[in-house]
């Protein structure tokens, strides 16, 4: 079953439940700050596991003490879909356990 792009209204509504997330350059995006490089690396590994479980992958960037995600759905023409928000919700749920903010 094809994944449908979300309308701007649907995106805005869902963003209300995900503090810190935004849409930039057509992608659902968030940068997390962590206490150390090791903590950021551990969070990247955890996110990679979730992405494999969902079979939906973001551009995931590791900085010294930051982790940045940017995601859209290729099969929906590069639009933001519910799949992107599902990944964002999962990441938002695991972030506090890594000390991310």
Tab-separated table of C-alpha atoms in Angstrom:
chain	number	residue	atom	x	y	z
A	1	UNK	CA	0.000	0.000	0.000
A	2	UNK	CA	1.494	3.368	-0.994
A	3	UNK	CA	2.287	5.929	1.657
A	4	UNK	CA	0.502	9.238	1.119
A	5	UNK	CA	2.072	12.658	1.722
A	6	UNK	CA	0.640	14.601	4.657
A	7	UNK	CA	-0.974	17.978	4.073
A	8	UNK	CA	0.620	21.077	5.588
A	9	UNK	CA	-2.226	21.157	8.123
A	10	UNK	CA	-1.608	17.522	9.117
A	11	UNK	CA	2.119	18.197	9.464
A	12	UNK	CA	1.521	21.250	11.680
A	13	UNK	CA	-0.878	19.258	13.856
A	14	UNK	CA	1.607	16.418	14.344
A	15	UNK	CA	4.487	18.812	15.040
A	16	UNK	CA	2.497	20.068	18.041
A	17	UNK	CA	3.122	16.689	19.685
A	18	UNK	CA	6.861	16.705	18.954
A	19	UNK	CA	8.626	19.628	20.661
A	20	UNK	CA	11.901	20.545	18.988
A	21	UNK	CA	11.006	18.970	15.648
A	22	UNK	CA	10.399	21.078	12.541
A	23	UNK	CA	10.210	20.780	8.784
A	24	UNK	CA	13.246	22.187	7.003
A	25	UNK	CA	13.895	21.833	3.295
A	26	UNK	CA	10.978	19.412	3.016
A	27	UNK	CA	12.260	17.055	5.726
A	28	UNK	CA	11.181	16.385	9.286
A	29	UNK	CA	14.229	17.481	11.290
A	30	UNK	CA	15.608	17.634	14.834
A	31	UNK	CA	19.002	18.159	16.444
A	32	UNK	CA	19.619	16.725	19.899
A	33	UNK	CA	22.431	17.836	22.221
A	34	UNK	CA	24.072	15.348	24.542
A	35	UNK	CA	26.670	15.544	27.306
A	36	UNK	CA	29.492	13.746	25.524
A	37	UNK	CA	30.545	12.373	22.176
A	38	UNK	CA	30.179	8.834	23.527
A	39	UNK	CA	26.571	9.524	24.593
A	40	UNK	CA	25.809	10.920	21.133
A	41	UNK	CA	27.358	7.845	19.512
A	42	UNK	CA	25.278	5.516	21.685
A	43	UNK	CA	22.133	7.391	20.694
A	44	UNK	CA	23.021	7.047	16.993
A	45	UNK	CA	23.320	3.280	17.425
A	46	UNK	CA	19.949	3.158	19.208
A	47	UNK	CA	18.318	5.230	16.444
A	48	UNK	CA	19.828	2.945	13.793
A	49	UNK	CA	18.212	-0.035	15.537
A	50	UNK	CA	14.807	1.681	15.536
A	51	UNK	CA	15.194	2.626	11.876
A	52	UNK	CA	15.889	-0.990	10.975
A	53	UNK	CA	12.843	-2.128	12.980
A	54	UNK	CA	10.661	0.369	11.093
A	55	UNK	CA	12.431	-0.210	7.763
A	56	UNK	CA	12.499	3.579	7.449
A	57	UNK	CA	15.783	5.470	7.563
A	58	UNK	CA	16.730	9.100	8.074
A	59	UNK	CA	19.817	11.059	7.247
A	60	UNK	CA	21.514	10.700	10.603
A	61	UNK	CA	24.456	12.973	11.459
A	62	UNK	CA	26.761	12.531	14.440
A	63	UNK	CA	28.577	15.621	15.674
A	64	UNK	CA	30.854	15.942	18.689
A	65	UNK	CA	27.940	16.020	21.142
A	66	UNK	CA	25.007	16.325	18.744
A	67	UNK	CA	22.768	14.001	16.767
A	68	UNK	CA	20.760	15.390	13.852
A	69	UNK	CA	18.014	13.579	11.961
A	70	UNK	CA	16.372	14.641	8.710
A	71	UNK	CA	13.763	12.369	7.169
A	72	UNK	CA	11.215	12.241	4.394
A	73	UNK	CA	9.656	9.343	2.489
A	74	UNK	CA	11.265	8.535	-0.846
A	75	UNK	CA	8.346	6.331	-1.956
A	76	UNK	CA	6.023	9.346	-1.534
A	77	UNK	CA	8.104	11.535	-3.824
A	78	UNK	CA	10.226	12.929	-1.000
A	79	UNK	CA	7.218	14.201	0.963
A	80	UNK	CA	6.696	14.045	4.717
A	81	UNK	CA	4.413	11.149	5.670
A	82	UNK	CA	3.103	9.354	8.740
A	83	UNK	CA	6.131	7.022	8.488
A	84	UNK	CA	8.398	9.997	9.190
A	85	UNK	CA	6.367	11.002	12.219
A	86	UNK	CA	6.395	7.431	13.518
A	87	UNK	CA	10.196	7.460	13.391
A	88	UNK	CA	10.305	10.909	15.024
A	89	UNK	CA	8.026	9.750	17.863
A	90	UNK	CA	10.191	6.705	18.496
A	91	UNK	CA	13.330	8.859	18.589
A	92	UNK	CA	11.656	11.409	20.862
A	93	UNK	CA	10.743	8.572	23.245
A	94	UNK	CA	14.285	7.170	23.431
A	95	UNK	CA	16.148	10.510	23.590
A	96	UNK	CA	15.652	11.205	27.324
A	97	UNK	CA	17.223	7.848	28.179
A	98	UNK	CA	20.398	9.076	26.501
A	99	UNK	CA	20.327	12.412	28.293
A	100	UNK	CA	19.503	14.209	25.038
A	101	UNK	CA	17.761	17.551	24.913
